[in-house]
Coordinates of C-alpha atoms in Angstrom, one line a residue:
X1 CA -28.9 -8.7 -3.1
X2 CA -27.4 -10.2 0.2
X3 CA -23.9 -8.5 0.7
X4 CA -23.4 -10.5 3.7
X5 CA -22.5 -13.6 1.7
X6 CA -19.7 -11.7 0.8
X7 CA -18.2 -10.9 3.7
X8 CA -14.8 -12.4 3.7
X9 CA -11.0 -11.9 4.0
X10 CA -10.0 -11.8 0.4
X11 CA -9.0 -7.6 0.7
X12 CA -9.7 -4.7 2.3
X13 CA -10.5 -3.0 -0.7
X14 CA -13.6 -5.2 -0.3
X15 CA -14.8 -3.3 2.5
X16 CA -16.8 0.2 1.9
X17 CA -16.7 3.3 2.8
X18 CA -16.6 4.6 6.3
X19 CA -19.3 6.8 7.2
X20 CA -17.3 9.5 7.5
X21 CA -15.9 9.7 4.8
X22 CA -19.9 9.2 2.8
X23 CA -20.2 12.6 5.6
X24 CA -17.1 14.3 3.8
X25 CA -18.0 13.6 0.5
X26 CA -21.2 14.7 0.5
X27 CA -20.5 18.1 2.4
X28 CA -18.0 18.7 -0.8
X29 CA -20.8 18.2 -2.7
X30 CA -22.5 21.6 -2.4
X31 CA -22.3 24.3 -4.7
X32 CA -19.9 24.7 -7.4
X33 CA -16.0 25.0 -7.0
X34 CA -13.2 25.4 -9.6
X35 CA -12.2 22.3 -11.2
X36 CA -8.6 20.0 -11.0
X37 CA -7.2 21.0 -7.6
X38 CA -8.2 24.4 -7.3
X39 CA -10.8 24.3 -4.5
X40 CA -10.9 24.9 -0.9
X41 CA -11.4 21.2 -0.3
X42 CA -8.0 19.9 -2.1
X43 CA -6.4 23.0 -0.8
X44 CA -7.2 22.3 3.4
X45 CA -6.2 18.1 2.4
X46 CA -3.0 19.6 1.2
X47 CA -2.5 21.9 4.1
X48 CA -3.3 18.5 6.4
X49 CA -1.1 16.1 4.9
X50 CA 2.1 18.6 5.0
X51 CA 1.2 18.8 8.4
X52 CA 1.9 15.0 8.7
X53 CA 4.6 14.5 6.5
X54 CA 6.3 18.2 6.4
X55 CA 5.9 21.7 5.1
X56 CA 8.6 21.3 2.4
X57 CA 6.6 18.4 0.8
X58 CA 5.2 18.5 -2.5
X59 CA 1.7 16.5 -2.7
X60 CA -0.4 15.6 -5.6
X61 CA -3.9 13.4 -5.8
X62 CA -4.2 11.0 -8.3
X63 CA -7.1 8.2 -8.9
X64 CA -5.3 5.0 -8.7
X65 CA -3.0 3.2 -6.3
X66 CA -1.0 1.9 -9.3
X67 CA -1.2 5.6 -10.9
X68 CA 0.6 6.8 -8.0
X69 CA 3.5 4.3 -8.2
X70 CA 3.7 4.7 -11.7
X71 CA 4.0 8.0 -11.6
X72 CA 6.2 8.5 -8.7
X73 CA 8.5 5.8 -10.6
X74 CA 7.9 7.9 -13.9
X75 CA 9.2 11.1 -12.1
X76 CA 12.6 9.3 -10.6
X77 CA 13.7 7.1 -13.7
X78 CA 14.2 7.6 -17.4
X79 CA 13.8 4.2 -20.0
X80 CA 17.3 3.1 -19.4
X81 CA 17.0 3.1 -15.6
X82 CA 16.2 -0.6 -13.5
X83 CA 13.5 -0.3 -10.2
X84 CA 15.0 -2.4 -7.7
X85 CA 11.9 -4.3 -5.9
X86 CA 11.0 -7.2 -3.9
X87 CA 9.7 -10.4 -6.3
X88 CA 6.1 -10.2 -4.5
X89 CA 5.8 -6.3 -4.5
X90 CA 2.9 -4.9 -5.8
X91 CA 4.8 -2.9 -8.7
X92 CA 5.7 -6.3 -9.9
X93 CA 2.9 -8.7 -9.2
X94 CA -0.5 -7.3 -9.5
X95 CA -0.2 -4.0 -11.8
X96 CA -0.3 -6.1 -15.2
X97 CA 3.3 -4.4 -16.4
X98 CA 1.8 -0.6 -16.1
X99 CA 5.4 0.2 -15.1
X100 CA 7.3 -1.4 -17.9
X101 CA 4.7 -0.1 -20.0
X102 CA 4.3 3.5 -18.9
X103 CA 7.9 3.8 -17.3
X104 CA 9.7 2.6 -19.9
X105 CA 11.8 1.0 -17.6
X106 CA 12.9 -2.5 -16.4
X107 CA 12.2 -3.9 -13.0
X108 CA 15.1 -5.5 -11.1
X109 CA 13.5 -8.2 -8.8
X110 CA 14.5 -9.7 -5.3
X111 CA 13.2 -13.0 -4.1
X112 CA 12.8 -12.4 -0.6
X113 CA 10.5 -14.6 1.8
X114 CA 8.8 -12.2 3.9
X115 CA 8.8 -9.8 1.4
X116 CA 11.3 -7.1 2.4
X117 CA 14.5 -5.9 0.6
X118 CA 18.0 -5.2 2.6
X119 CA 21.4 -3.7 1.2
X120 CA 22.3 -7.3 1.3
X121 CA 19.6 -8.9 -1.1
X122 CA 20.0 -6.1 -2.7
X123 CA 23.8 -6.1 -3.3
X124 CA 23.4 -9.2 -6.4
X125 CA 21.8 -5.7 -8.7
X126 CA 24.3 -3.0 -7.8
X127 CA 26.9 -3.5 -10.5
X128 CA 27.3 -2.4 -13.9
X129 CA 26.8 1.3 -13.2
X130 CA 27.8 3.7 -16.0
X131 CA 28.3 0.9 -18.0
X132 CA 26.2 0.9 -21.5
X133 CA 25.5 -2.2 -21.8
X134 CA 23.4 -2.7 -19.1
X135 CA 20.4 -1.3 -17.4
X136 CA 21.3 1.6 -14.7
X137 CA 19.6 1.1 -11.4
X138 CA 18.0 4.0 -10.3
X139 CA 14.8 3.3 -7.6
X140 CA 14.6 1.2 -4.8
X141 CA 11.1 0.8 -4.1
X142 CA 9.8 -0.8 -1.6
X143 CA 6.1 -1.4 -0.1
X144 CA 4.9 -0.7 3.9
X145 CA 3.5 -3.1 4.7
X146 CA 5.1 -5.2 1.9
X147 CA 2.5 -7.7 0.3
X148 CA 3.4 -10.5 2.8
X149 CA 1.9 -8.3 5.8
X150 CA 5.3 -7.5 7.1
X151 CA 6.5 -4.0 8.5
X152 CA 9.7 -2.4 7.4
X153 CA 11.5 -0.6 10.7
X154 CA 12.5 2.8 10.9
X155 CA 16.0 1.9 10.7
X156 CA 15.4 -0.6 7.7
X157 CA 14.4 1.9 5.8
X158 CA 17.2 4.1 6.4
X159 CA 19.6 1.7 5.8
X160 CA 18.3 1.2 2.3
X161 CA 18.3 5.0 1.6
X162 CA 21.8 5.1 2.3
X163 CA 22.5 2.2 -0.1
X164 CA 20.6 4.2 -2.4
X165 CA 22.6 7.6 -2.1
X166 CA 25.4 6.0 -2.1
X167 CA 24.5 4.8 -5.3
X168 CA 23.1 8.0 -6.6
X169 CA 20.2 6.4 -6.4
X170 CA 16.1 7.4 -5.1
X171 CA 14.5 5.6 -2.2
X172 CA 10.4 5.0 -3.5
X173 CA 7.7 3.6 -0.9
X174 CA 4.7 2.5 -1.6
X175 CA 2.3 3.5 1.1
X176 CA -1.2 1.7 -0.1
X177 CA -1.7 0.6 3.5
X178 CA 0.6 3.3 5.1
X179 CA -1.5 3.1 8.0
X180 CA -1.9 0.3 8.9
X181 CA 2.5 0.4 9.2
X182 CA 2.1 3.2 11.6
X183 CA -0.2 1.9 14.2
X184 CA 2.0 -1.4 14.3
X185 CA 5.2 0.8 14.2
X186 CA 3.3 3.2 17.0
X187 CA 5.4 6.2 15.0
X188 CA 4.2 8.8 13.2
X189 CA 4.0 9.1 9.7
X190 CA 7.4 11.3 8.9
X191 CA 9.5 9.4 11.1
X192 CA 9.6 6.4 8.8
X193 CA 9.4 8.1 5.6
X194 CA 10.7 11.3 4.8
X195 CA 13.1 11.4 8.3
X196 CA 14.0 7.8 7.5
X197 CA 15.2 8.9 3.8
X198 CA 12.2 8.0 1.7
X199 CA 12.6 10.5 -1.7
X200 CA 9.1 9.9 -3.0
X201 CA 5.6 7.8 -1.4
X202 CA 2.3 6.9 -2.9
X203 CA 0.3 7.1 -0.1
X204 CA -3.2 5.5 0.1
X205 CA -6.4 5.4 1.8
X206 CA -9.0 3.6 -0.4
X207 CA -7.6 0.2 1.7
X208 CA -8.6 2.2 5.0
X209 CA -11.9 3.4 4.6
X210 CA -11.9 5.7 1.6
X211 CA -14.0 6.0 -1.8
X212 CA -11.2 6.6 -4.2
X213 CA -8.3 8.5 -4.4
X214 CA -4.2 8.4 -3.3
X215 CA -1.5 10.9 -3.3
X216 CA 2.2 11.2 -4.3
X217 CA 4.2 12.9 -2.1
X218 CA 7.5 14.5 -2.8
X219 CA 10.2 15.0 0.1
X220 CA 12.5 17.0 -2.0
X221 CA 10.2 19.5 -3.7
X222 CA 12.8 19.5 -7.3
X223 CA 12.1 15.9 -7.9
X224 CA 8.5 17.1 -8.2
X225 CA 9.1 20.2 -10.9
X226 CA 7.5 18.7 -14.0
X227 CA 5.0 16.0 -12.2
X228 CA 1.5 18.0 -12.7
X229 CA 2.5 17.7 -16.2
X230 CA 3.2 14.0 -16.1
X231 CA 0.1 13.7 -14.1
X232 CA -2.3 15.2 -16.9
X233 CA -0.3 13.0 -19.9
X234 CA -0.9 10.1 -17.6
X235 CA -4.9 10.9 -17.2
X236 CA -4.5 10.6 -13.3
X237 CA -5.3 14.4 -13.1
X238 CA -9.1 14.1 -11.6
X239 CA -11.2 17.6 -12.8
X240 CA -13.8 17.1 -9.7
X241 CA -10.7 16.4 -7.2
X242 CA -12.8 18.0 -4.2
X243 CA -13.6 14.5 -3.9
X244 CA -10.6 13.2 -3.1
X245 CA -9.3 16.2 -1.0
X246 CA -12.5 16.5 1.4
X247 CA -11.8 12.7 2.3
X248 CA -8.0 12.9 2.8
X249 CA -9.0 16.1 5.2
X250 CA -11.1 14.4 7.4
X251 CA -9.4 10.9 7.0
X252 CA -6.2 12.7 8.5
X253 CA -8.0 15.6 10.3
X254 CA -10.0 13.5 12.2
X255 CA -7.6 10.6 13.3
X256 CA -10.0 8.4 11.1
X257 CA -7.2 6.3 9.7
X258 CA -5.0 5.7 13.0
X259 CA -8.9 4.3 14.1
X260 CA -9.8 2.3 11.0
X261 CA -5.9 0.9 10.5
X262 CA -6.1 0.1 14.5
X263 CA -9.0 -1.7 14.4
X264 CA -8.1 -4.0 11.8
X265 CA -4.5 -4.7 12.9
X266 CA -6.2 -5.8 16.1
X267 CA -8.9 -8.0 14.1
X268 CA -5.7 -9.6 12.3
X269 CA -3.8 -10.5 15.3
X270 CA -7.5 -11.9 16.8
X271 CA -7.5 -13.9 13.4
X272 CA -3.8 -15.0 13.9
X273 CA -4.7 -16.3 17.4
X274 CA -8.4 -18.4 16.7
X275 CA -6.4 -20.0 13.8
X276 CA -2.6 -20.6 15.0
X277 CA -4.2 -23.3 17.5
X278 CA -5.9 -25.1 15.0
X279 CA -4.3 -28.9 14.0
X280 CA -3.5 -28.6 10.4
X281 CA -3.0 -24.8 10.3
X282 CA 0.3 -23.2 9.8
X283 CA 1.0 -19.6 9.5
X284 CA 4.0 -18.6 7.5
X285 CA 4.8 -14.6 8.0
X286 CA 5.0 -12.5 11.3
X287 CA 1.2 -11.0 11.7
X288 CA 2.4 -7.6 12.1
X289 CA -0.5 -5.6 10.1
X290 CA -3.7 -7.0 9.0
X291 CA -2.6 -9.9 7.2
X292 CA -2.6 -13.3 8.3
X293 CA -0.6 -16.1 5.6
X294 CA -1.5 -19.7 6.1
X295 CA -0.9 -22.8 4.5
X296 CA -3.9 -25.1 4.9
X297 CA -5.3 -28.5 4.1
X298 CA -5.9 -28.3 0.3
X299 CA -9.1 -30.1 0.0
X300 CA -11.1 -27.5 2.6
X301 CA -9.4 -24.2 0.7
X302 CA -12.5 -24.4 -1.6
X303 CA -15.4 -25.2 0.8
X304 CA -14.1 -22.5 3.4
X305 CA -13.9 -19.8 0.5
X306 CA -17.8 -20.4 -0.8
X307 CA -18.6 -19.3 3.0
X308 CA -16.0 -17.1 3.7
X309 CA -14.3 -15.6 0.2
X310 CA -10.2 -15.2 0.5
X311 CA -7.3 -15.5 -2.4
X312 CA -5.2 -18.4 -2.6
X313 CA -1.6 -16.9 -2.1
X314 CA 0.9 -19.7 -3.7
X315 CA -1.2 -22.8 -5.2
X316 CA 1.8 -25.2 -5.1
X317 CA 1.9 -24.9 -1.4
X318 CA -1.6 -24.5 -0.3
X319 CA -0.8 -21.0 1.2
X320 CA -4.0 -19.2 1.8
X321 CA -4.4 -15.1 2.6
X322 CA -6.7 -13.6 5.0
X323 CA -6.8 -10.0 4.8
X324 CA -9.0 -7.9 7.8
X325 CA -10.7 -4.7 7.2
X326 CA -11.6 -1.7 9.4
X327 CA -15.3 -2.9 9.4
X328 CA -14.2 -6.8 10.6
X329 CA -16.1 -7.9 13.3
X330 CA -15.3 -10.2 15.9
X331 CA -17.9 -12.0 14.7
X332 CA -16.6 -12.2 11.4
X333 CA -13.4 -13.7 12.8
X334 CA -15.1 -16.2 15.6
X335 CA -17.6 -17.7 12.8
X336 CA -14.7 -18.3 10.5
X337 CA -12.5 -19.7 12.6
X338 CA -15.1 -22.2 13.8
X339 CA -16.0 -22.9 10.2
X340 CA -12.5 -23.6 9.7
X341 CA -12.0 -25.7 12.6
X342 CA -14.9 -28.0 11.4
X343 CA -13.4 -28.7 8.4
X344 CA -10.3 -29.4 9.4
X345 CA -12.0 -32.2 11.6
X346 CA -13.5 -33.5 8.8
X347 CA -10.3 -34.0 7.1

């Protein structure tokens, strides 16, 4: 089968693996280890990402992206408790209800339109606090990048975990593409996530180069006291989790992700500049990791996608997104955007 026909901007989960990380993966598999966590492998990943995020952090691997909010979500909340998210975050869009379901809980959502919460889009949910009638908000969770591309600052995030003590409430951040925020914040990871008040992360890397795999991480070690429990209930708990471990290790031992999350930030901002020109193209959200949002010319969404596969964002007004990878080539961006550009002429 030709793979190349599938070459595309629909996700970066599209992409594989990077060859580091087939390198890590197969060094782990040598021998035989002890089971669920208790290897040398998950042990030197653990020892790395504290070294990254602090040594008073709790970290746990899971399997899924969506495990890992669920869980993290699970861990904060109890069934009469709200989540307090943007409308188009991930937790509320694309995880088919897991967190109603497995939560228990109810999810409080903000229309926002370039998908970040503040305290003052916020404010309309704060109300009705020890009051049984109503749900009790609890989380405020919020994605980095959120799902419109966009990158939360340092001090946006702290100003929502003040909101949230004040509140007596938990600050949740859903790191799927963590990386990717860091090279287009140029900060390290702890400075805009545990210093900046985050209580709980999922952090990924299956967008940024790796097999399978993502980690909760705790920043106040209590909240985490029952969580390998809730983890094994849950069936996120993975028995060969070398796996996992030997490609965080290396992903964040090597500087793999900083590379890889680089490299596509820079493809997307390429992207944003071959198709910003264009007569009939208008981008709609600050390119600001590696995502690029367009509203296009309806009747050329389908003939560019049967060359070049992407998602339609919003149907009713023909907005289109374009997601780069850490493999994208510059090729890969020049062909498209001359594609592109033809069919616009044609309309």
């Amino acid at each position: 089968m030709n793979t190349d026909i599938f070459r595309g901007f629909a996700s970066d989960n599209n992409a594989g693996i990077h060859p580091l990380l087939v390198e890590a993966i197969q060094e782990a598999n040598k021998g035989h280890v002890i089971a669920y966590g208790d290897d040398p492998y998950t042990g030197n990943a653990v020892r790395t990402i504290k070294s990254y995020f602090g040594r008073e952090s709790e970290v746990f691997f899971v399997l899924t992206g969506t495990g890992a909010n669920v869980l993290s979500l699970s861990s904060l909340i109890d069934s009469f408790h709200g989540v307090i998210c943007a409308e188009t975050a991930h937790i509320n869009v694309d995880e088919c209800g897991a967190p109603e379901k497995f939560c228990n809980c109810k999810l409080l959502s903000v229309p926002s339109s370039d998908g970040k919460l503040t305290p003052a889009l916020i404010e309309r949910h704060l109300h009705g606090f020890g009051f049984e009638h109503h749900v009790q908000p609890k989380v405020i969770s919020i994605s980095q990048p959120t799902e419109m591309g966009t990158v939360y600052t340092s001090e946006e995030i702290r100003s929502l975990s003040v909101l949230a003590k004040q509140y007596n409430m938990f600050l949740h951040m859903d790191g799927a593409r963590l990386a990717n925020a860091a090279v287009s914040l140029d900060l390290d990871f702890k400075s805009f996530t545990a210093d900046a008040g985050v209580d709980v992360l999922s952090f990924g890397g299956t967008k940024n180069g790796m097999l399978f795999g993502e980690s909760v991480i705790f920043f106040r070690p209590e909240l985490a006291e029952n969580f390998k429990y809730m983890r094994k209930q849950s069936m996120q708990l993975a028995s060969k989790m070398r796996y996992i471990g030997a490609q965080f290790h290396v992903y964040l031992h090597t500087n793999l992700w900083r590379t890889n999350a680089a490299h596509a930030n820079e493809m997307a901002g390429l992207l944003f500049r071959k198709t910003s020109i264009l007569p009939g193209v208008r981008i709609t959200q600050k390119v600001e990791a590696n995502a690029v949002f367009a509203i296009i010319p309806r009747e050329i969404i389908k003939p560019l996608q049967d060359k070049y596969f992407f998602y339609i964002w919003d149907e009713a007004r023909s907005e289109v997104r374009w997601m780069t990878s850490f493999d994208t080539t510059t090729g890969d961006i020049e062909s498209f955007a001359a594609c592109l550009q033809s069919l616009l002429a044609a309309v």
